[in-house]
C-alpha positions as a printed Julia matrix, in Angstrom:
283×3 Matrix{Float64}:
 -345.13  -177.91  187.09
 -345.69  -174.4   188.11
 -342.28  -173.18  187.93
 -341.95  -174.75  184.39
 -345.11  -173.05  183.33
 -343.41  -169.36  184.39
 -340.13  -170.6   182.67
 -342.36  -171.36  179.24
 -344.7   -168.28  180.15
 -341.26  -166.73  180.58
 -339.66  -167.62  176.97
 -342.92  -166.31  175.27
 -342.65  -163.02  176.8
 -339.18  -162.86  175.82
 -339.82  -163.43  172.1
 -339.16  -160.94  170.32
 -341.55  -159.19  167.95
 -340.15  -159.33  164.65
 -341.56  -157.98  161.45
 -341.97  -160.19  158.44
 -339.02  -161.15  156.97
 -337.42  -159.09  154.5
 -336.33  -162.21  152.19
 -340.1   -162.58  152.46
 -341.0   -159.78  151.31
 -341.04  -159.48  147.28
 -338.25  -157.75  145.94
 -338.79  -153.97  144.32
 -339.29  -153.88  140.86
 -336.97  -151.33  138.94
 -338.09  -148.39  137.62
 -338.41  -149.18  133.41
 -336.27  -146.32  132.08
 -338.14  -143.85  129.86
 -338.3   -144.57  125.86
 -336.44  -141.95  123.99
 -339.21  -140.17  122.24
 -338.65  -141.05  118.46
 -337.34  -137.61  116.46
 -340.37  -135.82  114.79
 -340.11  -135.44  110.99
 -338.13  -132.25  110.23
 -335.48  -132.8   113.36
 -332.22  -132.13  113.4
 -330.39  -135.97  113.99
 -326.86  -137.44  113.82
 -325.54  -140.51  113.66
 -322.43  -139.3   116.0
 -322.22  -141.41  118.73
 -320.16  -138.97  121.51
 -319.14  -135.59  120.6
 -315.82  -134.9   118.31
 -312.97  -132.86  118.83
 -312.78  -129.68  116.76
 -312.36  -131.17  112.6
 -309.09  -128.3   113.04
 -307.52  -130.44  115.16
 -307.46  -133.37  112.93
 -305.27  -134.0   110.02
 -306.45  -131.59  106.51
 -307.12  -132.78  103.22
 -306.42  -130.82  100.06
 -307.28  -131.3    96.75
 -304.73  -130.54   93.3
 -306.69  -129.56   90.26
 -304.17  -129.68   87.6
 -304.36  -131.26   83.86
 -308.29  -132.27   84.38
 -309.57  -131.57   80.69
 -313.48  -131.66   80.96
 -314.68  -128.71   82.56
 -318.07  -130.26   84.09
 -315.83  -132.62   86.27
 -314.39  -129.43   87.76
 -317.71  -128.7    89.55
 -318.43  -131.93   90.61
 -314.9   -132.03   92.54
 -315.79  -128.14   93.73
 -318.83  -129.6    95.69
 -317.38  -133.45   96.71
 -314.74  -131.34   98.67
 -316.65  -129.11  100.41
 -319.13  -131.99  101.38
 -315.81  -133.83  102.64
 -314.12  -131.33  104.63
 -311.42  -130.32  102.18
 -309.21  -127.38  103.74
 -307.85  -126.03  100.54
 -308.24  -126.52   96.56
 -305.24  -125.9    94.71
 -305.25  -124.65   91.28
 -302.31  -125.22   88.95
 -301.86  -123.51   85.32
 -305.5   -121.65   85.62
 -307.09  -118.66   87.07
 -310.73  -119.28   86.32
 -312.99  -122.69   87.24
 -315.92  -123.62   85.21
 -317.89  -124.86   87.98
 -320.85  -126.29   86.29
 -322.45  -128.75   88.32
 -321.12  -127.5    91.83
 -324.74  -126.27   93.11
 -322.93  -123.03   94.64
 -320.28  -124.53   96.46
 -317.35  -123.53   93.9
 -316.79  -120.9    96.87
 -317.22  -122.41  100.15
 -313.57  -123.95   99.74
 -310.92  -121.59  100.17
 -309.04  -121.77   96.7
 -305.7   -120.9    95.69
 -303.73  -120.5    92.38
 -300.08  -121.2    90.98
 -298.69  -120.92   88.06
 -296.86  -124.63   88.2
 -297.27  -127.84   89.78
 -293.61  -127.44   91.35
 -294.59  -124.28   93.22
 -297.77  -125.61   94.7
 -295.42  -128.9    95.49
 -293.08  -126.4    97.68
 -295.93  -125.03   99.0
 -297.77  -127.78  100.25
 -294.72  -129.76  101.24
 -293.86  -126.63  103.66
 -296.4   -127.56  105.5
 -296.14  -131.18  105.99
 -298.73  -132.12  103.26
 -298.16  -135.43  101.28
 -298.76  -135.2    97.88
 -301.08  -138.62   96.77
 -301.57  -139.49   93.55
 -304.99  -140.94   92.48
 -304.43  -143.47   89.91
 -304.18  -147.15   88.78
 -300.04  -147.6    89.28
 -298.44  -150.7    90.26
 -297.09  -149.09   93.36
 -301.07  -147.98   94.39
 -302.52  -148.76   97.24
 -306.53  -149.77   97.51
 -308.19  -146.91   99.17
 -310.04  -148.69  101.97
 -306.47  -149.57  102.92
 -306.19  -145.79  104.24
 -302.15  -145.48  104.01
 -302.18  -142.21  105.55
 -299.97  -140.42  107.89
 -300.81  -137.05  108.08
 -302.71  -134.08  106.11
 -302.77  -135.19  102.35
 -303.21  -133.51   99.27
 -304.62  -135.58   96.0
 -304.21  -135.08   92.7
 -305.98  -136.88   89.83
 -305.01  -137.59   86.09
 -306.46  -136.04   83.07
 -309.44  -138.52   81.88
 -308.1   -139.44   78.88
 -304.26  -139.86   79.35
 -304.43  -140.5    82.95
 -301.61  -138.62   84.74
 -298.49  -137.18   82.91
 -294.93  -138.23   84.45
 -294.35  -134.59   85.65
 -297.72  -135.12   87.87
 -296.27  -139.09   89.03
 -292.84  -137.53   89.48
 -294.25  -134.83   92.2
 -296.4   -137.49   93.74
 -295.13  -138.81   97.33
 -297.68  -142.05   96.87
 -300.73  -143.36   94.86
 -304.05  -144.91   95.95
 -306.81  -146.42   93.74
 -310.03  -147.66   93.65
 -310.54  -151.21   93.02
 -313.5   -152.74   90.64
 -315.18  -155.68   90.65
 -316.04  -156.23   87.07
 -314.69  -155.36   83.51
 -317.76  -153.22   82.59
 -315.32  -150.26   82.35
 -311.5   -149.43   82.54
 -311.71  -146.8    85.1
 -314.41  -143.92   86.75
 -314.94  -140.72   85.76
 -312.49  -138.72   87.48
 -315.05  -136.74   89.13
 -316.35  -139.8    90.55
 -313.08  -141.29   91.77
 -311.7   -138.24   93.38
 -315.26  -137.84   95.35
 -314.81  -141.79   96.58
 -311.42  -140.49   97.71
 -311.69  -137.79   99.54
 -314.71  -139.6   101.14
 -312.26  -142.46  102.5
 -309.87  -139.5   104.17
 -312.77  -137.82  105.9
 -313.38  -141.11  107.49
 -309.47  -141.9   108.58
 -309.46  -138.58  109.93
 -312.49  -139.02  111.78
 -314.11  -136.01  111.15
 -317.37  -135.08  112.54
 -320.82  -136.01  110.59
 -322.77  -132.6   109.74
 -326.12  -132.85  111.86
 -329.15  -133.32  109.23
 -332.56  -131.87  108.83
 -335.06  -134.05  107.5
 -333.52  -135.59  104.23
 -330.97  -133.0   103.95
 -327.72  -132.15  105.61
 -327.52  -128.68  107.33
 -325.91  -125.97  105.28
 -323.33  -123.93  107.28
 -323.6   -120.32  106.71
 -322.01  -118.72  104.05
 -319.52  -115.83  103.66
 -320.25  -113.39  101.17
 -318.74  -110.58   99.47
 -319.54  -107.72  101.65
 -318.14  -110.2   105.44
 -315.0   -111.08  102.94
 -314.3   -107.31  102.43
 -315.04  -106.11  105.97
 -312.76  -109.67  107.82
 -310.65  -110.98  104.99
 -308.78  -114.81  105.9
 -305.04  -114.15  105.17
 -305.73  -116.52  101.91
 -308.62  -114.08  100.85
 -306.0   -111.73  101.67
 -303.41  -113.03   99.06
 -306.15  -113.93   96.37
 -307.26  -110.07   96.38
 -303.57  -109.08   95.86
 -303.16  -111.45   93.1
 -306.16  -110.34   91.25
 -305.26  -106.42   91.62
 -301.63  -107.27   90.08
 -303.49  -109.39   87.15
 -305.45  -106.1    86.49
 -303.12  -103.47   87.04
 -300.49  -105.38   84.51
 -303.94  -105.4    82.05
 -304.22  -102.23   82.29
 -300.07  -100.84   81.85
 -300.13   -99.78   77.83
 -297.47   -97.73   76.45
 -298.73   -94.26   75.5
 -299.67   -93.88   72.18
 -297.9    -90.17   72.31
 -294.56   -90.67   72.98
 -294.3    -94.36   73.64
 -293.44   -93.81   77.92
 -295.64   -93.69   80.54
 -298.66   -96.0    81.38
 -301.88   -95.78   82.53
 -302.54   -94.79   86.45
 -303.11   -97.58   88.22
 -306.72   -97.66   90.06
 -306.24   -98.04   93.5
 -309.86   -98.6    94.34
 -311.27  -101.5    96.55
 -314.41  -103.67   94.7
 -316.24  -106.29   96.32
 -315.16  -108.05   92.8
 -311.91  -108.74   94.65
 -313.18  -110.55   97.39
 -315.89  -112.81   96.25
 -314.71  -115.65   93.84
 -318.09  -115.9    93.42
 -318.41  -112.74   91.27
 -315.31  -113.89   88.8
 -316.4   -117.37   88.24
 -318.59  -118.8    85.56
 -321.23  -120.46   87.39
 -323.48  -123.13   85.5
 -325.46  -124.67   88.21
């Protein structure tokens, strides 16, 4: 009996000491991750999800102003493209926009002029541009369809008579907008080229502009004096244009012997580089 007392005396000395078990023990609690303070009235927010490539790198959108008849819709368009990222406005047959209703956007979109639709055509085809026609054709496609490849210009009919065949003859496609009731036989032209150039911003994917409260943020603004000092190669060519328009203004025969014309002034204005300064703004 002795000996098996040692043995059991033994066995409890060999036990080891263990500490409580760690399935025993209750399991850590994570950490609750901090709530995102909400933004303060007045902060700058976007609803961008990760951070965009550069808008350059994506495909450009460029708008045709050619045979629109009311001037108000010509401001309208001025400020829809700027909102939507438009690259370049084309004017065709003018040299002068009445930009009534563009809030002083008519020049934060670089603008250029020709003298016909077939030379802005070659020009914009030169670079890969498809020319899309905005109107309700048979060959149209709906606009939420997106059917683009590439950068695309758009050009819209005159509100009346729609578009004339030499505008559908330079057009590479059409697009429209559908309706969903007979309450009228098509939008204001204004109207339908804003909804348009809307629906390429979003195929191309370019970036939302942060906000500010109720407001978008308002990218700074070149003005005359930056545009004479660093002129863009298109501000280039518009102030070249302008000093031929005046210098042919300004050729008269000479009222003495009927040769010779006036010297031509070779001086640089601030006129030249700020469309601003040659365009009739209404508001």
């Amino acid at each position: 009996p002795h000996r098996v007392r040692l043995e059991a005396r033994a066995w409890v000395r060999c036990e080891p000491c263990r500490a409580p078990s760690e399935a025993a023990m209750p399991a850590e609690t994570p950490a609750a991750p901090a709530a995102e303070a909400a933004p303060s009235p007045g902060s700058v927010t976007t609803e961008a999800a990760a951070p965009l490539e550069d808008s350059r790198e994506r495909p450009r959108s460029y708008l045709v102003l050619f045979n629109v008849g009311k001037k108000q819709n010509f401001g309208t368009l001025l400020r829809s493209a700027g909102a939507f990222g438009v690259h370049e406005v084309c004017v065709v047959g003018a040299r002068k926009l009445a930009t009534f209703g563009s809030q002083g956007t008519a020049t934060a979109t670089q603008q250029r002029y020709f003298d016909t639709l077939e030379d802005a055509k070659a020009d914009l085809s030169s670079k890969g541009v498809k020319l899309c026609g905005v109107e309700i054709d048979d060959s149209a496609v709906p606009i939420h369809k997106h059917p683009f490849t590439g950068p695309t210009a758009f050009m819209l009919g005159n509100e009346g008579a729609g578009m004339s065949p030499q505008q559908r003859a330079a057009c590479d496609f059409f697009v429209y907008i559908p309706q969903h009731t007979g309450v009228t036989a098509s939008l204001n032209v204004a109207i339908a080229g804003s909804i348009v150039l809307h629906h390429f911003a979003i195929w191309a994917q370019l970036p939302e502009q942060p906000r500010f409260g109720e407001k978008y943020v308002l990218d700074p603004r070149r003005h005359g004096l930056d545009k004479y000092q660093n002129p863009t190669e298109l501000e280039r060519a518009e102030i070249d244009r302008k000093r031929a328009e005046r210098a042919a203004k300004r050729k008269k025969p000479s009222d003495a012997d009927g040769a010779g014309y006036e010297a031509e002034e070779e001086d640089v204005c601030l006129d030249d580089l700020d469309d601003a300064e040659e365009t009739v703004e209404g508001g």
